[in-house]
Amino acid sequence: MVNIQVEKLKNVTPVTKGLNGTIKVPSDKSISHRAAMFGALTQQPVQIMNFSAGGDCKSTLEVLKGLGVEVTYQAENNITIFNNGGFKEPANVLDAGNSGTTIRLMSGILSGSNFYSVLTGDESLRKRPMARIINPLSQMGARIFAKNANTKAPITIIGTELHGITYNSPIASAQIKSAMILAGLSAQGETVITEPFKSRDHSERMLQYLCADLTVDDNKITVKKSELAPKTLIIPGDISSAAFFLVAGAIIPDSEILIKDVGLNPTRTGIIDILKKMGADITIEEHRIECGEDMGDVRIRYSQLKGIEIEEEIIPRVIDELPIIAVAATQAEGTTVIRGAEDLRHKESDRIVAICTELKKLGADIQETPDGFIVNGKTKLKGNCILNTYHDHRIAMSGYVAGLLCEEPIQICEFEWVNISFPEFPGIFEKLTQ
């Protein structure tokens, strides 16, 4: 821990009472990315309500601006996207920042363009695997290249005419699937993608809402060349952001939290299913459908949790929430086992290493496995240490929630990485403790 700058340390003080209140979480990042990109594909003005203010989604807007798309802010988090005359060859390299969604989905869009472009990102993003999208897009005829044997950004794309293929994806990945769907929207013929398990289906839902020629049959998606309809899009609250409050409410005694207007897409509610299986007291209120997406209010109350086994089939529905689930598991009676989550090693950080290393500092009984981890609970978390974030917003926020339960205060290094998805995060927790 040498050379840590004091101003970069976030102090977390253990709570002395339950968390209580009604809150809203930031707009869903995954849906916001797609709303901006799909809105730009209509070549008509599209209004997006409650667009994410996170850094990743700002990166998507900057990439679109670099392609000639007009982005107008009408009010806080309400924007209009207008691709007047279609995408234009960018004058500069397109910077996706820290956003894997931006670089991978835009690769699908740009592969079918009629110009040259280069996509890159920050140091973290340039370390993440890109062959998983480059290989299937190349099979569709894309002229797409990357460094290190096509595995890392920057990505160079020479736009060309694409053709549909039938592709059996080796893993369930919304980013792989979405990149191919977006390429398929401009490709000749039919593009068919099959996954081993159903991953997040935000792309399919929104594109069907926008009248794309797209059908879904369980784990198989079929898409044809399509013109999208310019419709207003409403973004729900991000359940991945809500997950931190769901876990905190479940494990901190005397807590009751109501989270308003949360996205409840069934491919994203693995966190709710897992917490319920662990014995959490969760109820859904005011369930409704907006722009093809499920939405509602979620109430969480403190309860005694028990350890469970989390199998591979549910992992695509809960991949981003596994670090905070590890925190919940430290407070559950018995053993919690996560399997089939090897893809955690290819996120903003190696999240298996990160969460195991940091929770061990707090006194948790957690063991790393090749494709997940094993947590033995219930454990008193000690505190009195400094946690690292690994430049990863979800590791930072998971550490914060763990710190609320510690016997002594902790500090978190480079906590500012939470701004990638949730700059309001600590402020909301502070209100719940008042």
Short mmCIF file of C-alpha atoms in Angstrom, two decimals:
data_model
loop_
_atom_site.label_atom_id
_atom_site.label_comp_id
_atom_site.label_asym_id
_atom_site.label_seq_id
_atom_site.Cartn_x
_atom_site.Cartn_y
_atom_site.Cartn_z
CA MET A 1 0.00 0.00 0.00
CA VAL A 2 2.89 2.39 -0.65
CA ASN A 3 2.45 5.83 -2.22
CA ILE A 4 -1.30 6.02 -1.57
CA GLN A 5 -2.46 9.63 -1.75
CA VAL A 6 -4.61 10.53 1.25
CA GLU A 7 -7.10 12.49 -0.85
CA LYS A 8 -7.88 9.36 -2.82
CA LEU A 9 -8.98 7.38 0.25
CA LYS A 10 -12.70 7.07 0.99
CA ASN A 11 -13.54 6.65 4.67
CA VAL A 12 -16.35 4.18 5.47
CA THR A 13 -17.75 4.18 9.00
CA PRO A 14 -19.72 1.16 10.26
CA VAL A 15 -23.44 1.81 10.77
CA THR A 16 -24.96 1.74 14.25
CA LYS A 17 -28.59 1.34 13.14
CA GLY A 18 -30.63 -0.01 10.24
CA LEU A 19 -30.92 1.58 6.79
CA ASN A 20 -34.38 3.02 6.21
CA GLY A 21 -35.95 5.09 3.44
CA THR A 22 -37.21 5.35 -0.13
CA ILE A 23 -34.64 5.84 -2.89
CA LYS A 24 -34.10 5.87 -6.62
CA VAL A 25 -31.03 4.42 -8.30
CA PRO A 26 -29.35 5.67 -11.50
CA SER A 27 -30.76 4.89 -14.90
CA ASP A 28 -29.92 1.48 -16.33
CA LYS A 29 -26.55 1.66 -18.10
CA SER A 30 -27.16 -1.31 -20.40
CA ILE A 31 -30.47 0.09 -21.63
CA SER A 32 -29.12 3.66 -21.91
CA HIS A 33 -26.25 2.52 -24.15
CA ARG A 34 -28.69 0.74 -26.43
CA ALA A 35 -31.20 3.59 -26.48
CA ALA A 36 -28.55 6.01 -27.73
CA MET A 37 -27.15 3.62 -30.36
CA PHE A 38 -30.51 2.37 -31.60
CA GLY A 39 -31.91 5.90 -31.63
CA ALA A 40 -29.01 6.91 -33.87
CA LEU A 41 -29.86 4.07 -36.26
CA THR A 42 -33.31 5.55 -36.96
CA GLN A 43 -31.88 8.71 -38.60
CA GLN A 44 -34.82 10.59 -37.05
CA PRO A 45 -34.97 12.56 -33.78
CA VAL A 46 -35.48 10.18 -30.86
CA GLN A 47 -36.20 11.36 -27.33
CA ILE A 48 -34.65 9.37 -24.47
CA MET A 49 -36.05 9.93 -20.99
CA ASN A 50 -33.96 9.28 -17.85
CA PHE A 51 -30.71 8.59 -19.73
CA SER A 52 -27.81 7.41 -17.54
CA ALA A 53 -25.45 10.10 -16.24
CA GLY A 54 -22.65 7.54 -15.71
CA GLY A 55 -19.28 7.87 -17.38
CA ASP A 56 -19.72 4.77 -19.55
CA CYS A 57 -22.88 6.07 -21.20
CA LYS A 58 -21.27 9.48 -21.72
CA SER A 59 -18.57 7.58 -23.63
CA THR A 60 -21.26 6.15 -25.93
CA LEU A 61 -22.61 9.66 -26.58
CA GLU A 62 -19.10 10.95 -27.35
CA VAL A 63 -18.52 8.11 -29.83
CA LEU A 64 -21.84 8.89 -31.53
CA LYS A 65 -20.96 12.58 -31.68
CA GLY A 66 -17.68 11.60 -33.35
CA LEU A 67 -19.77 9.91 -36.03
CA GLY A 68 -21.81 13.07 -36.69
CA VAL A 69 -24.79 12.35 -34.41
CA GLU A 70 -26.43 15.35 -32.72
CA VAL A 71 -27.04 14.98 -28.97
CA THR A 72 -29.25 17.61 -27.34
CA TYR A 73 -30.00 17.88 -23.61
CA GLN A 74 -33.56 19.11 -22.99
CA ALA A 75 -33.58 18.67 -19.20
CA GLU A 76 -31.61 16.72 -16.65
CA ASN A 77 -31.12 13.16 -18.00
CA ASN A 78 -33.53 13.76 -20.92
CA ILE A 79 -31.83 13.88 -24.32
CA THR A 80 -32.62 13.84 -28.02
CA ILE A 81 -30.53 11.79 -30.47
CA PHE A 82 -30.61 12.84 -34.13
CA ASN A 83 -28.47 11.14 -36.77
CA ASN A 84 -29.14 13.63 -39.55
CA GLY A 85 -28.17 11.99 -42.85
CA GLY A 86 -26.56 8.89 -41.38
CA PHE A 87 -23.19 8.15 -39.76
CA LYS A 88 -20.19 10.02 -41.13
CA GLU A 89 -16.56 8.94 -41.23
CA PRO A 90 -14.97 10.16 -37.97
CA ALA A 91 -12.17 12.69 -38.13
CA ASN A 92 -10.46 11.14 -35.10
CA VAL A 93 -10.13 7.87 -33.22
CA LEU A 94 -13.34 7.06 -31.32
CA ASP A 95 -12.71 6.78 -27.57
CA ALA A 96 -14.99 4.36 -25.66
CA GLY A 97 -13.39 5.23 -22.31
CA ASN A 98 -13.87 2.37 -19.84
CA SER A 99 -16.97 1.00 -21.57
CA GLY A 100 -16.85 -2.54 -22.96
CA THR A 101 -20.49 -2.19 -24.06
CA THR A 102 -19.63 0.87 -26.16
CA ILE A 103 -16.64 -0.61 -27.98
CA ARG A 104 -18.23 -4.02 -28.62
CA LEU A 105 -21.69 -2.88 -29.74
CA MET A 106 -20.36 -0.02 -31.85
CA SER A 107 -18.08 -2.55 -33.57
CA GLY A 108 -21.22 -4.32 -34.75
CA ILE A 109 -22.73 -1.10 -36.05
CA LEU A 110 -19.56 0.19 -37.74
CA SER A 111 -18.75 -3.14 -39.42
CA GLY A 112 -21.60 -2.50 -41.84
CA SER A 113 -20.72 1.14 -42.51
CA ASN A 114 -19.11 2.49 -45.68
CA PHE A 115 -16.09 4.14 -44.07
CA TYR A 116 -12.94 3.65 -41.99
CA SER A 117 -12.97 3.99 -38.20
CA VAL A 118 -10.88 3.14 -35.14
CA LEU A 119 -12.27 2.39 -31.68
CA THR A 120 -10.13 2.49 -28.55
CA GLY A 121 -10.51 3.07 -24.80
CA ASP A 122 -8.65 3.64 -21.57
CA GLU A 123 -5.88 1.42 -20.24
CA SER A 124 -8.34 -0.94 -18.56
CA LEU A 125 -10.50 -1.36 -21.66
CA ARG A 126 -7.45 -1.99 -23.86
CA LYS A 127 -6.70 -5.07 -21.75
CA ARG A 128 -10.12 -6.66 -22.24
CA PRO A 129 -10.77 -9.47 -24.76
CA MET A 130 -12.16 -8.43 -28.14
CA ALA A 131 -11.75 -11.66 -30.13
CA ARG A 132 -15.16 -12.75 -28.85
CA ILE A 133 -16.82 -10.16 -31.11
CA ILE A 134 -14.17 -9.87 -33.81
CA ASN A 135 -14.39 -13.55 -34.75
CA PRO A 136 -18.16 -13.76 -35.39
CA LEU A 137 -18.25 -10.33 -37.05
CA SER A 138 -15.44 -11.43 -39.36
CA GLN A 139 -17.51 -14.48 -40.29
CA MET A 140 -20.23 -12.03 -41.38
CA GLY A 141 -17.70 -10.42 -43.74
CA ALA A 142 -16.53 -7.61 -41.48
CA ARG A 143 -13.07 -6.18 -42.11
CA ILE A 144 -12.18 -5.70 -38.46
CA PHE A 145 -8.75 -5.92 -36.87
CA ALA A 146 -7.18 -5.47 -33.45
CA LYS A 147 -3.80 -5.62 -31.73
CA ASN A 148 -2.20 -8.78 -30.34
CA ALA A 149 -3.69 -11.28 -32.79
CA ASN A 150 -7.09 -9.60 -32.80
CA THR A 151 -7.57 -9.84 -29.05
CA LYS A 152 -7.20 -6.27 -27.75
CA ALA A 153 -8.22 -2.71 -28.62
CA PRO A 154 -7.62 -0.45 -30.50
CA ILE A 155 -10.00 -1.94 -33.08
CA THR A 156 -9.72 -0.89 -36.73
CA ILE A 157 -12.84 -1.27 -38.89
CA ILE A 158 -13.03 -0.87 -42.65
CA GLY A 159 -16.77 -0.78 -43.24
CA THR A 160 -18.14 -3.15 -45.85
CA GLU A 161 -21.27 -5.02 -46.90
CA LEU A 162 -22.08 -7.84 -44.48
CA HIS A 163 -23.94 -11.11 -44.88
CA GLY A 164 -25.96 -13.04 -42.35
CA ILE A 165 -24.64 -16.22 -40.71
CA THR A 166 -25.78 -18.87 -38.27
CA TYR A 167 -23.67 -18.62 -35.13
CA ASN A 168 -23.62 -20.85 -32.05
CA SER A 169 -22.06 -18.69 -29.35
CA PRO A 170 -19.71 -20.60 -27.03
CA ILE A 171 -20.78 -18.41 -24.11
CA ALA A 172 -23.94 -16.58 -23.08
CA SER A 173 -22.97 -12.93 -23.58
CA ALA A 174 -25.27 -10.00 -24.22
CA GLN A 175 -22.39 -8.05 -25.76
CA ILE A 176 -21.50 -10.75 -28.29
CA LYS A 177 -25.15 -11.27 -29.17
CA SER A 178 -25.88 -7.53 -29.43
CA ALA A 179 -22.85 -6.80 -31.61
CA MET A 180 -24.01 -9.49 -34.03
CA ILE A 181 -27.62 -8.31 -33.96
CA LEU A 182 -26.52 -4.77 -34.78
CA ALA A 183 -24.39 -6.05 -37.64
CA GLY A 184 -27.35 -8.16 -38.77
CA LEU A 185 -29.58 -5.08 -39.02
CA SER A 186 -27.53 -3.96 -42.05
CA ALA A 187 -26.48 -7.40 -43.40
CA GLN A 188 -27.82 -9.21 -46.44
CA GLY A 189 -29.84 -12.30 -45.57
CA GLU A 190 -30.65 -13.72 -42.17
CA THR A 191 -28.49 -13.69 -39.03
CA VAL A 192 -29.21 -16.42 -36.46
CA ILE A 193 -27.52 -16.42 -33.03
CA THR A 194 -27.91 -19.24 -30.50
CA GLU A 195 -26.60 -19.06 -26.92
CA PRO A 196 -25.97 -21.90 -24.47
CA PHE A 197 -28.07 -19.97 -21.92
CA LYS A 198 -30.23 -16.91 -22.32
CA SER A 199 -28.25 -13.73 -21.57
CA ARG A 200 -29.60 -10.23 -21.04
CA ASP A 201 -32.16 -9.45 -23.73
CA HIS A 202 -32.34 -5.64 -23.62
CA SER A 203 -31.29 -5.42 -27.27
CA GLU A 204 -33.98 -7.80 -28.45
CA ARG A 205 -36.73 -6.10 -26.43
CA MET A 206 -35.84 -2.59 -27.50
CA LEU A 207 -35.35 -3.51 -31.15
CA GLN A 208 -38.71 -5.27 -31.25
CA TYR A 209 -40.26 -2.15 -29.67
CA LEU A 210 -38.61 -0.13 -32.47
CA CYS A 211 -40.12 -2.49 -35.09
CA ALA A 212 -36.95 -4.34 -36.16
CA ASP A 213 -37.38 -7.58 -38.11
CA LEU A 214 -36.25 -9.68 -35.16
CA THR A 215 -37.66 -12.82 -33.58
CA VAL A 216 -36.74 -14.67 -30.38
CA ASP A 217 -37.22 -18.37 -29.77
CA ASP A 218 -35.85 -19.20 -26.32
CA ASN A 219 -32.03 -18.94 -26.73
CA LYS A 220 -32.17 -18.34 -30.51
CA ILE A 221 -32.41 -14.89 -32.08
CA THR A 222 -33.10 -14.29 -35.77
CA VAL A 223 -32.58 -10.83 -37.27
CA LYS A 224 -32.92 -9.45 -40.80
CA LYS A 225 -32.05 -6.13 -42.41
CA SER A 226 -34.33 -3.55 -40.81
CA GLU A 227 -35.36 0.08 -40.61
CA LEU A 228 -36.05 1.18 -37.03
CA ALA A 229 -39.00 3.32 -36.00
CA PRO A 230 -38.19 6.57 -34.13
CA LYS A 231 -40.03 6.13 -30.81
CA THR A 232 -39.55 7.76 -27.41
CA LEU A 233 -37.53 5.57 -25.03
CA ILE A 234 -37.88 5.55 -21.21
CA ILE A 235 -34.98 4.13 -19.20
CA PRO A 236 -35.73 2.32 -15.90
CA GLY A 237 -33.52 2.34 -12.82
CA ASP A 238 -30.50 0.03 -12.95
CA ILE A 239 -31.02 -3.21 -11.03
CA SER A 240 -27.24 -3.71 -10.94
CA SER A 241 -27.00 -0.44 -8.98
CA ALA A 242 -30.02 -1.43 -6.86
CA ALA A 243 -28.20 -4.69 -5.97
CA PHE A 244 -25.94 -2.89 -3.48
CA PHE A 245 -28.94 -1.56 -1.57
CA LEU A 246 -30.75 -4.90 -1.80
CA VAL A 247 -27.78 -6.64 -0.17
CA ALA A 248 -27.25 -3.88 2.38
CA GLY A 249 -30.92 -3.97 3.36
CA ALA A 250 -30.83 -7.76 3.63
CA ILE A 251 -27.74 -8.00 5.87
CA ILE A 252 -27.84 -4.86 8.07
CA PRO A 253 -30.20 -5.45 11.05
CA ASP A 254 -33.41 -3.38 11.30
CA SER A 255 -33.20 -2.19 7.68
CA GLU A 256 -36.11 -1.56 5.28
CA ILE A 257 -35.50 0.10 1.91
CA LEU A 258 -37.94 0.81 -0.95
CA ILE A 259 -36.24 1.25 -4.34
CA LYS A 260 -38.48 2.99 -6.88
CA ASP A 261 -38.79 2.44 -10.65
CA VAL A 262 -36.25 -0.38 -10.97
CA GLY A 263 -35.82 -2.37 -14.19
CA LEU A 264 -37.15 -5.90 -13.66
CA ASN A 265 -36.19 -7.55 -16.93
CA PRO A 266 -36.26 -11.31 -16.18
CA THR A 267 -32.75 -11.72 -17.67
CA ARG A 268 -31.45 -9.26 -15.04
CA THR A 269 -33.33 -10.29 -11.89
CA GLY A 270 -30.97 -13.08 -10.90
CA ILE A 271 -29.93 -10.94 -7.90
CA ILE A 272 -33.52 -11.00 -6.62
CA ASP A 273 -33.88 -14.75 -7.24
CA ILE A 274 -30.59 -15.50 -5.46
CA LEU A 275 -31.34 -13.30 -2.45
CA LYS A 276 -34.80 -14.87 -2.13
CA LYS A 277 -33.22 -18.33 -2.24
CA MET A 278 -30.89 -17.19 0.53
CA GLY A 279 -33.94 -16.22 2.59
CA ALA A 280 -34.13 -12.46 1.95
CA ASP A 281 -37.44 -10.63 2.52
CA ILE A 282 -38.05 -9.02 -0.90
CA THR A 283 -41.35 -7.87 -2.42
CA ILE A 284 -42.14 -6.36 -5.85
CA GLU A 285 -44.68 -3.52 -6.02
CA GLU A 286 -46.24 -1.55 -8.90
CA HIS A 287 -45.02 -3.91 -11.64
CA ARG A 288 -45.50 -2.50 -15.17
CA ILE A 289 -44.11 -2.49 -18.75
CA GLU A 290 -42.42 0.56 -20.32
CA CYS A 291 -40.96 0.46 -23.86
CA GLY A 292 -40.84 -3.33 -23.77
CA GLU A 293 -39.04 -3.47 -20.39
CA ASP A 294 -40.40 -4.67 -17.02
CA MET A 295 -40.27 -2.05 -14.26
CA GLY A 296 -41.44 -1.79 -10.67
CA ASP A 297 -40.62 -0.90 -7.06
CA VAL A 298 -38.59 -3.30 -4.91
CA ARG A 299 -38.83 -3.46 -1.11
CA ILE A 300 -36.09 -5.17 0.93
CA ARG A 301 -36.15 -5.90 4.68
CA TYR A 302 -33.44 -7.34 6.90
CA SER A 303 -33.57 -11.11 7.39
CA GLN A 304 -31.33 -14.01 8.36
CA LEU A 305 -29.67 -15.38 5.21
CA LYS A 306 -28.43 -18.90 4.51
CA GLY A 307 -25.70 -20.13 2.19
CA ILE A 308 -26.66 -21.62 -1.17
CA GLU A 309 -25.10 -23.06 -4.32
CA ILE A 310 -25.23 -20.77 -7.36
CA GLU A 311 -24.97 -22.79 -10.57
CA GLU A 312 -23.80 -21.89 -14.06
CA GLU A 313 -27.31 -21.57 -15.55
CA ILE A 314 -28.14 -18.39 -13.61
CA ILE A 315 -24.73 -16.71 -14.02
CA PRO A 316 -25.62 -14.71 -17.19
CA ARG A 317 -28.52 -13.16 -15.24
CA VAL A 318 -26.35 -12.09 -12.32
CA ILE A 319 -22.78 -11.72 -13.63
CA ASP A 320 -22.34 -8.07 -12.58
CA GLU A 321 -23.86 -8.63 -9.15
CA LEU A 322 -21.60 -11.50 -8.04
CA PRO A 323 -19.11 -9.29 -6.12
CA ILE A 324 -21.88 -7.86 -3.90
CA ILE A 325 -23.42 -11.35 -3.58
CA ALA A 326 -20.06 -12.42 -2.14
CA VAL A 327 -20.53 -9.73 0.53
CA ALA A 328 -24.02 -11.07 1.27
CA ALA A 329 -22.58 -14.59 1.55
CA THR A 330 -20.21 -13.49 4.32
CA GLN A 331 -23.33 -12.77 6.42
CA ALA A 332 -25.21 -15.97 5.51
CA GLU A 333 -25.20 -19.05 7.73
CA GLY A 334 -23.40 -21.92 6.00
CA THR A 335 -21.51 -22.16 2.72
CA THR A 336 -22.21 -20.29 -0.53
CA VAL A 337 -20.65 -21.69 -3.71
CA ILE A 338 -20.52 -19.82 -7.05
CA ARG A 339 -19.67 -21.89 -10.15
CA GLY A 340 -19.51 -21.19 -13.87
CA ALA A 341 -18.53 -17.53 -13.46
CA GLU A 342 -15.14 -17.62 -15.22
CA ASP A 343 -16.20 -14.58 -17.28
CA LEU A 344 -15.79 -12.50 -14.09
CA ARG A 345 -12.06 -12.63 -14.82
CA HIS A 346 -12.60 -10.54 -17.98
CA LYS A 347 -14.51 -7.57 -16.59
CA GLU A 348 -13.05 -4.17 -15.60
CA SER A 349 -10.81 -6.25 -13.33
CA ASP A 350 -10.39 -9.94 -12.55
CA ARG A 351 -13.33 -9.74 -10.17
CA ILE A 352 -12.76 -13.20 -8.73
CA VAL A 353 -9.27 -12.24 -7.57
CA ALA A 354 -10.39 -8.75 -6.55
CA ILE A 355 -13.37 -9.65 -4.35
CA CYS A 356 -11.60 -12.60 -2.71
CA THR A 357 -8.49 -10.55 -1.94
CA GLU A 358 -10.37 -7.59 -0.48
CA LEU A 359 -12.91 -9.55 1.58
CA LYS A 360 -10.08 -11.62 3.07
CA LYS A 361 -8.57 -8.35 4.34
CA LEU A 362 -11.80 -7.83 6.30
CA GLY A 363 -11.66 -11.31 7.80
CA ALA A 364 -14.05 -13.10 5.45
CA ASP A 365 -13.65 -16.85 4.88
CA ILE A 366 -13.62 -16.83 1.06
CA GLN A 367 -11.70 -19.07 -1.33
CA GLU A 368 -11.00 -18.42 -5.00
CA THR A 369 -11.78 -21.18 -7.53
CA PRO A 370 -11.04 -21.19 -11.28
CA ASP A 371 -14.64 -20.25 -12.14
CA GLY A 372 -15.94 -18.57 -8.98
CA PHE A 373 -15.51 -18.67 -5.22
CA ILE A 374 -16.62 -20.37 -2.01
CA VAL A 375 -17.72 -18.34 1.02
CA ASN A 376 -18.15 -19.77 4.51
CA GLY A 377 -20.36 -17.69 6.81
CA LYS A 378 -21.51 -16.13 8.98
CA THR A 379 -18.42 -14.01 9.61
CA LYS A 380 -17.80 -10.87 11.65
CA LEU A 381 -16.00 -8.41 9.37
CA LYS A 382 -13.20 -6.64 11.23
CA GLY A 383 -12.23 -3.53 9.26
CA ASN A 384 -9.26 -1.32 10.18
CA CYS A 385 -7.67 -1.72 6.74
CA ILE A 386 -7.43 -0.17 3.29
CA LEU A 387 -9.27 -1.82 0.39
CA ASN A 388 -8.23 -1.55 -3.26
CA THR A 389 -10.70 -0.98 -6.10
CA TYR A 390 -8.64 -2.34 -9.05
CA HIS A 391 -10.06 0.56 -11.11
CA ASP A 392 -13.41 -1.29 -10.89
CA HIS A 393 -16.58 0.50 -9.80
CA ARG A 394 -18.36 -2.68 -8.63
CA ILE A 395 -15.44 -3.76 -6.46
CA ALA A 396 -15.39 -0.25 -4.93
CA MET A 397 -19.12 -0.31 -4.13
CA SER A 398 -19.01 -3.87 -2.80
CA GLY A 399 -16.20 -2.86 -0.46
CA TYR A 400 -18.25 0.11 0.74
CA VAL A 401 -21.23 -2.09 1.66
CA ALA A 402 -18.93 -4.52 3.45
CA GLY A 403 -17.43 -1.58 5.36
CA LEU A 404 -20.84 -0.64 6.77
CA LEU A 405 -20.86 -3.97 8.63
CA CYS A 406 -17.29 -3.92 9.90
CA GLU A 407 -16.37 -3.65 13.56
CA GLU A 408 -13.98 -0.78 12.79
CA PRO A 409 -13.85 1.84 9.99
CA ILE A 410 -12.14 1.11 6.69
CA GLN A 411 -10.72 3.17 3.86
CA ILE A 412 -11.10 2.52 0.13
CA CYS A 413 -8.38 3.55 -2.31
CA GLU A 414 -9.43 5.29 -5.57
CA PHE A 415 -13.10 5.17 -4.69
CA GLU A 416 -13.77 7.69 -7.47
CA TRP A 417 -14.14 4.75 -9.87
CA VAL A 418 -17.77 4.54 -8.70
CA ASN A 419 -18.39 7.56 -10.94
CA ILE A 420 -18.28 5.21 -13.93
CA SER A 421 -21.80 4.05 -13.09
CA PHE A 422 -23.04 5.61 -9.84
CA PRO A 423 -21.65 8.98 -8.71
CA GLU A 424 -24.57 9.42 -6.26
CA PHE A 425 -23.79 6.12 -4.50
CA PRO A 426 -22.26 7.30 -1.19
CA GLY A 427 -24.73 10.18 -0.85
CA ILE A 428 -27.73 7.85 -1.04
CA PHE A 429 -26.26 5.57 1.62
CA GLU A 430 -25.63 8.57 3.87
CA LYS A 431 -29.31 9.58 3.60
CA LEU A 432 -30.41 6.04 4.54
CA THR A 433 -28.35 6.19 7.72
CA GLN A 434 -29.72 9.53 8.93
#
